[in-house]
PDB file of C-alpha atoms in Angstrom:
ATOM      1  CA  MET A 264     116.445 101.057 159.440  1.00 50.00           C
ATOM      2  CA  ALA A 265     113.722 101.712 156.871  1.00 50.00           C
ATOM      3  CA  SER A 266     116.243 102.138 154.054  1.00 52.00           C
ATOM      4  CA  GLN A 267     117.888  98.823 154.944  1.00 54.00           C
ATOM      5  CA  ALA A 268     114.500  97.099 154.833  1.00 52.00           C
ATOM      6  CA  ALA A 269     113.869  98.590 151.400  1.00 52.00           C
ATOM      7  CA  VAL A 270     117.229  97.295 150.177  1.00 49.00           C
ATOM      8  CA  THR A 271     116.392  93.746 151.266  1.00 51.00           C
ATOM      9  CA  ARG A 272     112.815  93.953 150.016  1.00 58.00           C
ATOM     10  CA  VAL A 273     113.606  94.896 146.403  1.00 55.00           C
ATOM     11  CA  PRO A 274     115.539  91.701 145.569  1.00 78.00           C
ATOM     12  CA  GLN A 275     112.708  89.640 147.079  1.00 77.00           C
ATOM     13  CA  GLU A 276     110.169  91.496 144.942  1.00 82.00           C
ATOM     14  CA  GLU A 277     112.306  90.902 141.865  1.00 86.00           C
ATOM     15  CA  ARG A 278     112.594  87.207 142.695  1.00 84.00           C
ATOM     16  CA  THR A 279     108.838  87.015 143.122  1.00 84.00           C
ATOM     17  CA  ARG A 280     108.216  88.702 139.765  1.00 87.00           C
ATOM     18  CA  ALA A 281     110.710  86.391 138.072  1.00 89.00           C
ATOM     19  CA  MET A 282     109.059  83.336 139.611  1.00 90.00           C
ATOM     20  CA  ARG A 283     105.589  84.442 138.553  1.00 90.00           C
ATOM     21  CA  ALA A 284     106.878  85.075 135.034  1.00 89.00           C
ATOM     22  CA  ARG A 285     108.337  81.546 134.896  1.00 91.00           C
ATOM     23  CA  LEU A 286     105.031  80.088 136.037  1.00 92.00           C
ATOM     24  CA  LEU A 287     103.059  82.052 133.443  1.00 91.00           C
ATOM     25  CA  ASP A 288     105.488  81.238 130.639  1.00 90.00           C
ATOM     26  CA  ALA A 289     105.314  77.564 131.602  1.00 92.00           C
ATOM     27  CA  THR A 290     101.509  77.733 131.559  1.00 91.00           C
ATOM     28  CA  VAL A 291     101.521  79.153 128.031  1.00 88.00           C
ATOM     29  CA  GLU A 292     103.998  76.481 126.843  1.00 90.00           C
ATOM     30  CA  LEU A 293     101.842  73.697 128.283  1.00 91.00           C
ATOM     31  CA  LEU A 294      98.651  75.150 126.811  1.00 89.00           C
ATOM     32  CA  VAL A 295     100.333  74.944 123.398  1.00 88.00           C
ATOM     33  CA  GLU A 296     101.771  71.464 123.931  1.00 91.00           C
ATOM     34  CA  LYS A 297      99.027  69.717 125.896  1.00 91.00           C
ATOM     35  CA  GLY A 298      95.952  71.903 125.577  1.00 88.00           C
ATOM     36  CA  TYR A 299      93.820  73.302 128.367  1.00 89.00           C
ATOM     37  CA  ALA A 300      92.652  69.920 129.636  1.00 88.00           C
ATOM     38  CA  GLY A 301      96.202  68.580 129.755  1.00 91.00           C
ATOM     39  CA  THR A 302      97.605  71.571 131.621  1.00 90.00           C
ATOM     40  CA  SER A 303      97.779  71.049 135.375  1.00 91.00           C
ATOM     41  CA  THR A 304      99.257  73.113 138.192  1.00 91.00           C
ATOM     42  CA  THR A 305     101.645  70.256 138.983  1.00 91.00           C
ATOM     43  CA  LEU A 306     103.009  70.201 135.428  1.00 93.00           C
ATOM     44  CA  VAL A 307     103.321  73.985 135.435  1.00 93.00           C
ATOM     45  CA  SER A 308     105.372  74.036 138.648  1.00 92.00           C
ATOM     46  CA  GLU A 309     107.625  71.276 137.303  1.00 93.00           C
ATOM     47  CA  ARG A 310     108.134  73.057 133.977  1.00 93.00           C
ATOM     48  CA  ALA A 311     108.823  76.383 135.708  1.00 92.00           C
ATOM     49  CA  GLY A 312     111.249  74.886 138.210  1.00 92.00           C
ATOM     50  CA  VAL A 313     109.194  76.282 141.077  1.00 90.00           C
ATOM     51  CA  SER A 314     108.287  74.378 144.216  1.00 90.00           C
ATOM     52  CA  ARG A 315     104.704  73.214 144.502  1.00 88.00           C
ATOM     53  CA  GLY A 316     104.275  75.225 147.699  1.00 89.00           C
ATOM     54  CA  ALA A 317     105.517  78.440 146.108  1.00 88.00           C
ATOM     55  CA  GLN A 318     103.274  77.929 143.106  1.00 89.00           C
ATOM     56  CA  LEU A 319     100.218  77.307 145.294  1.00 88.00           C
ATOM     57  CA  HIS A 320     101.032  80.398 147.325  1.00 87.00           C
ATOM     58  CA  HIS A 321     100.694  82.616 144.247  1.00 88.00           C
ATOM     59  CA  PHE A 322      98.130  80.591 142.289  1.00 89.00           C
ATOM     60  CA  PRO A 323      96.112  78.328 144.620  1.00 89.00           C
ATOM     61  CA  THR A 324      93.997  76.829 141.831  1.00 86.00           C
ATOM     62  CA  LYS A 325      94.252  76.096 138.122  1.00 86.00           C
ATOM     63  CA  GLN A 326      91.620  78.781 137.559  1.00 82.00           C
ATOM     64  CA  ASP A 327      93.814  81.390 139.285  1.00 85.00           C
ATOM     65  CA  LEU A 328      96.796  80.317 137.208  1.00 88.00           C
ATOM     66  CA  VAL A 329      94.956  80.309 133.903  1.00 83.00           C
ATOM     67  CA  VAL A 330      93.315  83.687 134.549  1.00 82.00           C
ATOM     68  CA  ALA A 331      96.780  85.162 135.179  1.00 87.00           C
ATOM     69  CA  ALA A 332      97.994  83.418 132.032  1.00 84.00           C
ATOM     70  CA  VAL A 333      95.150  85.036 130.064  1.00 79.00           C
ATOM     71  CA  ARG A 334      96.417  88.459 131.047  1.00 84.00           C
ATOM     72  CA  HIS A 335     100.001  87.417 130.387  1.00 85.00           C
ATOM     73  CA  VAL A 336      99.151  86.066 126.926  1.00 82.00           C
ATOM     74  CA  THR A 337      97.302  89.288 126.120  1.00 80.00           C
ATOM     75  CA  GLU A 338     100.336  91.402 126.989  1.00 84.00           C
ATOM     76  CA  VAL A 339     102.733  89.141 125.082  1.00 82.00           C
ATOM     77  CA  ARG A 340     100.499  89.094 121.973  1.00 80.00           C
ATOM     78  CA  GLY A 341     100.314  92.878 121.938  1.00 82.00           C
ATOM     79  CA  ALA A 342     104.054  93.315 122.440  1.00 85.00           C
ATOM     80  CA  GLU A 343     104.947  90.768 119.746  1.00 83.00           C
ATOM     81  CA  LEU A 344     102.633  92.367 117.198  1.00 83.00           C
ATOM     82  CA  ALA A 345     103.878  95.884 117.936  1.00 84.00           C
ATOM     83  CA  ALA A 346     107.522  94.776 117.678  1.00 86.00           C
ATOM     84  CA  ALA A 347     106.941  93.047 114.330  1.00 83.00           C
ATOM     85  CA  ALA A 348     105.033  96.025 112.951  1.00 83.00           C
ATOM     86  CA  SER A 349     107.838  98.446 113.809  1.00 83.00           C
ATOM     87  CA  GLY A 350     110.112  96.993 111.112  1.00 83.00           C
ATOM     88  CA  LEU A 351     107.736  97.083 108.151  1.00 87.00           C
ATOM     89  CA  PRO A 352     108.950  98.442 104.810  1.00 87.00           C
ATOM     90  CA  THR A 353     107.433 101.315 102.880  1.00 84.00           C
ATOM     91  CA  GLY A 354     106.513 101.301  99.221  1.00 86.00           C
ATOM     92  CA  PRO A 355     104.570  98.890  97.014  1.00 83.00           C
ATOM     93  CA  ARG A 356     105.296  95.792  99.131  1.00 90.00           C
ATOM     94  CA  ARG A 357     104.045  97.273 102.389  1.00 93.00           C
ATOM     95  CA  THR A 358     100.522  95.835 102.229  1.00 95.00           C
ATOM     96  CA  ARG A 359     101.835  92.321 101.715  1.00 96.00           C
ATOM     97  CA  ALA A 360     104.328  92.845 104.545  1.00 95.00           C
ATOM     98  CA  VAL A 361     101.508  93.964 106.852  1.00 95.00           C
ATOM     99  CA  LEU A 362      99.570  90.795 106.004  1.00 96.00           C
ATOM    100  CA  GLN A 363     102.685  88.734 106.679  1.00 94.00           C
ATOM    101  CA  VAL A 364     103.041  90.258 110.145  1.00 92.00           C
ATOM    102  CA  LEU A 365      99.381  89.559 110.879  1.00 93.00           C
ATOM    103  CA  GLY A 366      99.638  86.048 109.446  1.00 93.00           C
ATOM    104  CA  ASP A 367     102.694  85.279 111.569  1.00 90.00           C
ATOM    105  CA  HIS A 368     100.942  86.685 114.620  1.00 88.00           C
ATOM    106  CA  PHE A 369      97.920  84.430 114.167  1.00 90.00           C
ATOM    107  CA  THR A 370     100.059  81.316 113.648  1.00 90.00           C
ATOM    108  CA  SER A 371     102.352  81.928 116.625  1.00 87.00           C
ATOM    109  CA  PRO A 372     102.449  79.739 119.758  1.00 86.00           C
ATOM    110  CA  VAL A 373     100.958  82.604 121.738  1.00 84.00           C
ATOM    111  CA  PHE A 374      97.893  82.594 119.461  1.00 87.00           C
ATOM    112  CA  THR A 375      97.596  78.821 119.915  1.00 88.00           C
ATOM    113  CA  ALA A 376      97.641  79.274 123.697  1.00 87.00           C
ATOM    114  CA  ALA A 377      94.980  81.965 123.425  1.00 86.00           C
ATOM    115  CA  LEU A 378      92.884  79.664 121.246  1.00 88.00           C
ATOM    116  CA  GLU A 379      92.994  76.969 123.939  1.00 88.00           C
ATOM    117  CA  LEU A 380      91.679  79.500 126.407  1.00 87.00           C
ATOM    118  CA  TRP A 381      88.860  80.552 124.051  1.00 88.00           C
ATOM    119  CA  VAL A 382      87.706  76.958 123.670  1.00 89.00           C
ATOM    120  CA  ALA A 383      87.850  76.322 127.406  1.00 89.00           C
ATOM    121  CA  ALA A 384      86.022  79.571 128.152  1.00 88.00           C
ATOM    122  CA  ARG A 385      83.103  78.562 125.942  1.00 89.00           C
ATOM    123  CA  THR A 386      81.802  76.242 128.677  1.00 91.00           C
ATOM    124  CA  ASP A 387      83.447  77.865 131.718  1.00 89.00           C
ATOM    125  CA  PRO A 388      81.592  81.044 132.804  1.00 90.00           C
ATOM    126  CA  ALA A 389      84.328  82.121 135.246  1.00 85.00           C
ATOM    127  CA  LEU A 390      87.038  81.819 132.606  1.00 86.00           C
ATOM    128  CA  LEU A 391      84.820  83.475 129.995  1.00 89.00           C
ATOM    129  CA  ALA A 392      84.395  86.463 132.298  1.00 88.00           C
ATOM    130  CA  GLU A 393      88.163  86.956 132.121  1.00 83.00           C
ATOM    131  CA  VAL A 394      88.819  85.943 128.520  1.00 85.00           C
ATOM    132  CA  GLY A 395      85.930  87.837 126.916  1.00 89.00           C
ATOM    133  CA  PRO A 396      86.817  91.419 127.907  1.00 88.00           C
ATOM    134  CA  LEU A 397      90.522  90.885 127.235  1.00 84.00           C
ATOM    135  CA  GLU A 398      89.844  89.480 123.772  1.00 86.00           C
ATOM    136  CA  GLN A 399      87.656  92.482 122.991  1.00 90.00           C
ATOM    137  CA  GLU A 400      90.498  94.745 124.093  1.00 87.00           C
ATOM    138  CA  VAL A 401      92.998  92.835 121.947  1.00 86.00           C
ATOM    139  CA  GLY A 402      90.594  92.935 119.003  1.00 89.00           C
ATOM    140  CA  ARG A 403      90.173  96.705 119.214  1.00 92.00           C
ATOM    141  CA  GLU A 404      93.913  97.305 119.477  1.00 90.00           C
ATOM    142  CA  THR A 405      94.726  94.922 116.619  1.00 90.00           C
ATOM    143  CA  HIS A 406      92.110  96.639 114.443  1.00 94.00           C
ATOM    144  CA  ARG A 407      93.513 100.071 115.290  1.00 93.00           C
ATOM    145  CA  MET A 408      97.057  98.959 114.508  1.00 91.00           C
ATOM    146  CA  THR A 409      95.998  97.360 111.210  1.00 94.00           C
ATOM    147  CA  VAL A 410      94.256 100.553 110.111  1.00 95.00           C
ATOM    148  CA  GLU A 411      97.393 102.532 110.929  1.00 92.00           C
ATOM    149  CA  LEU A 412      99.783 100.105 109.214  1.00 92.00           C
ATOM    150  CA  LEU A 413      97.692  99.937 106.047  1.00 93.00           C
ATOM    151  CA  GLY A 414      97.100 103.687 105.994  1.00 92.00           C
ATOM    152  CA  ALA A 415      93.400 102.901 105.641  1.00 93.00           C
ATOM    153  CA  ASP A 416      90.879 105.739 105.649  1.00 94.00           C
ATOM    154  CA  GLU A 417      87.879 104.365 107.525  1.00 94.00           C
ATOM    155  CA  SER A 418      85.817 107.433 106.709  1.00 93.00           C
ATOM    156  CA  ARG A 419      85.421 105.973 103.211  1.00 94.00           C
ATOM    157  CA  PRO A 420      82.480 103.574 102.747  1.00 93.00           C
ATOM    158  CA  GLY A 421      83.442  99.929 103.058  1.00 94.00           C
ATOM    159  CA  VAL A 422      86.992 100.469 104.312  1.00 95.00           C
ATOM    160  CA  ARG A 423      86.251  99.527 107.908  1.00 96.00           C
ATOM    161  CA  GLU A 424      84.614  96.310 106.681  1.00 96.00           C
ATOM    162  CA  LEU A 425      87.707  95.556 104.554  1.00 96.00           C
ATOM    163  CA  VAL A 426      89.939  95.888 107.619  1.00 96.00           C
ATOM    164  CA  GLN A 427      87.620  93.655 109.626  1.00 96.00           C
ATOM    165  CA  ALA A 428      87.549  91.113 106.791  1.00 97.00           C
ATOM    166  CA  THR A 429      91.358  91.179 106.731  1.00 97.00           C
ATOM    167  CA  LEU A 430      91.561  90.326 110.422  1.00 96.00           C
ATOM    168  CA  ASP A 431      88.904  87.640 110.089  1.00 96.00           C
ATOM    169  CA  LEU A 432      90.852  86.174 107.169  1.00 96.00           C
ATOM    170  CA  VAL A 433      94.225  85.983 108.917  1.00 95.00           C
ATOM    171  CA  ARG A 434      92.609  84.686 112.109  1.00 94.00           C
ATOM    172  CA  GLY A 435      90.856  81.951 110.141  1.00 93.00           C
ATOM    173  CA  LEU A 436      94.098  81.026 108.393  1.00 93.00           C
ATOM    174  CA  GLY A 437      95.770  80.836 111.784  1.00 91.00           C
ATOM    175  CA  LEU A 438      93.050  78.523 113.014  1.00 89.00           C
ATOM    176  CA  ALA A 439      93.498  76.270 109.976  1.00 89.00           C
ATOM    177  CA  ASN A 440      97.222  76.124 110.689  1.00 86.00           C
ATOM    178  CA  THR A 441      96.601  74.505 114.077  1.00 85.00           C
ATOM    179  CA  ILE A 442      95.385  71.389 112.270  1.00 84.00           C
ATOM    180  CA  SER A 443      98.130  71.122 109.645  1.00 79.00           C
ATOM    181  CA  ASP A 444     100.952  73.157 108.125  1.00 79.00           C
ATOM    182  CA  ASP A 445      99.073  75.540 105.860  1.00 78.00           C
ATOM    183  CA  ARG A 446     101.889  77.853 104.770  1.00 85.00           C
ATOM    184  CA  ARG A 447     101.643  77.344 101.001  1.00 89.00           C
ATOM    185  CA  ARG A 448      97.917  77.957 100.811  1.00 91.00           C
ATOM    186  CA  ARG A 449      98.194  80.843 103.263  1.00 92.00           C
ATOM    187  CA  THR A 450     100.892  82.477 101.129  1.00 94.00           C
ATOM    188  CA  ARG A 451      98.771  82.277  97.979  1.00 95.00           C
ATOM    189  CA  ILE A 452      95.709  83.664  99.733  1.00 95.00           C
ATOM    190  CA  LEU A 453      97.610  86.552 101.336  1.00 96.00           C
ATOM    191  CA  ASP A 454      99.297  87.393  98.025  1.00 96.00           C
ATOM    192  CA  GLN A 455      95.882  87.735  96.401  1.00 96.00           C
ATOM    193  CA  TRP A 456      94.354  89.600  99.323  1.00 97.00           C
ATOM    194  CA  ALA A 457      97.224  92.117  99.291  1.00 96.00           C
ATOM    195  CA  GLN A 458      96.348  92.962  95.685  1.00 96.00           C
ATOM    196  CA  THR A 459      92.690  93.338  96.641  1.00 95.00           C
ATOM    197  CA  LEU A 460      93.547  95.690  99.494  1.00 96.00           C
ATOM    198  CA  ASP A 461      95.876  97.781  97.342  1.00 94.00           C
ATOM    199  CA  ASP A 462      93.125  98.175  94.748  1.00 94.00           C
ATOM    200  CA  GLN A 463      90.385  98.978  97.266  1.00 93.00           C
ATOM    201  CA  LEU A 464      92.403 101.204  99.628  1.00 90.00           C
ATOM    202  CA  ALA A 465      94.068 103.303  96.929  1.00 85.00           C
ATOM    203  CA  PRO A 466      93.096 106.977  97.124  1.00 78.00           C
ATOM    204  CA  ALA A 467      90.125 107.788  94.928  1.00 67.00           C
TER     205      ALA A 467
END
């Protein structure tokens, strides 16, 4: 009897996970398209193809939904960055390729969704309590990965600051891209910064 119950329970659990994933993906899409203020639980349920009752059962309020989306966005951002980094070349073009991966990461829809959450969290203490720690976690992991990809030796004076400046640079370029298509300027800046990094990170 117990084994039969387990057999029937697993598909239900899978359906529940799939439904939650659709709701979270729809939330991220709407954050990108309409911003935080324009994202409502009704629009999310419509976009996800989930009944209003089912959506309210899992996420009774917009706050509940957005907090779950914060965690979801964090996981997606980390997975996307790790996947892109796994295919980087070796040799003299590696630094520029690393910057390209970072630049693409900070101009992706997932970054735009995260940015909407940052702005909303600035004046929403409950949301900030969720967004703040996760962003710190993402920041630490992105820094660690950048150090590894660049082969940077942070025991050398100034190298840690160079890595931090690199992340601040690509994040700022990503922010600029939300206003207008900034690819040409971004390419020129990253080309120059790659040369700077190669010069500064070269073994003494």
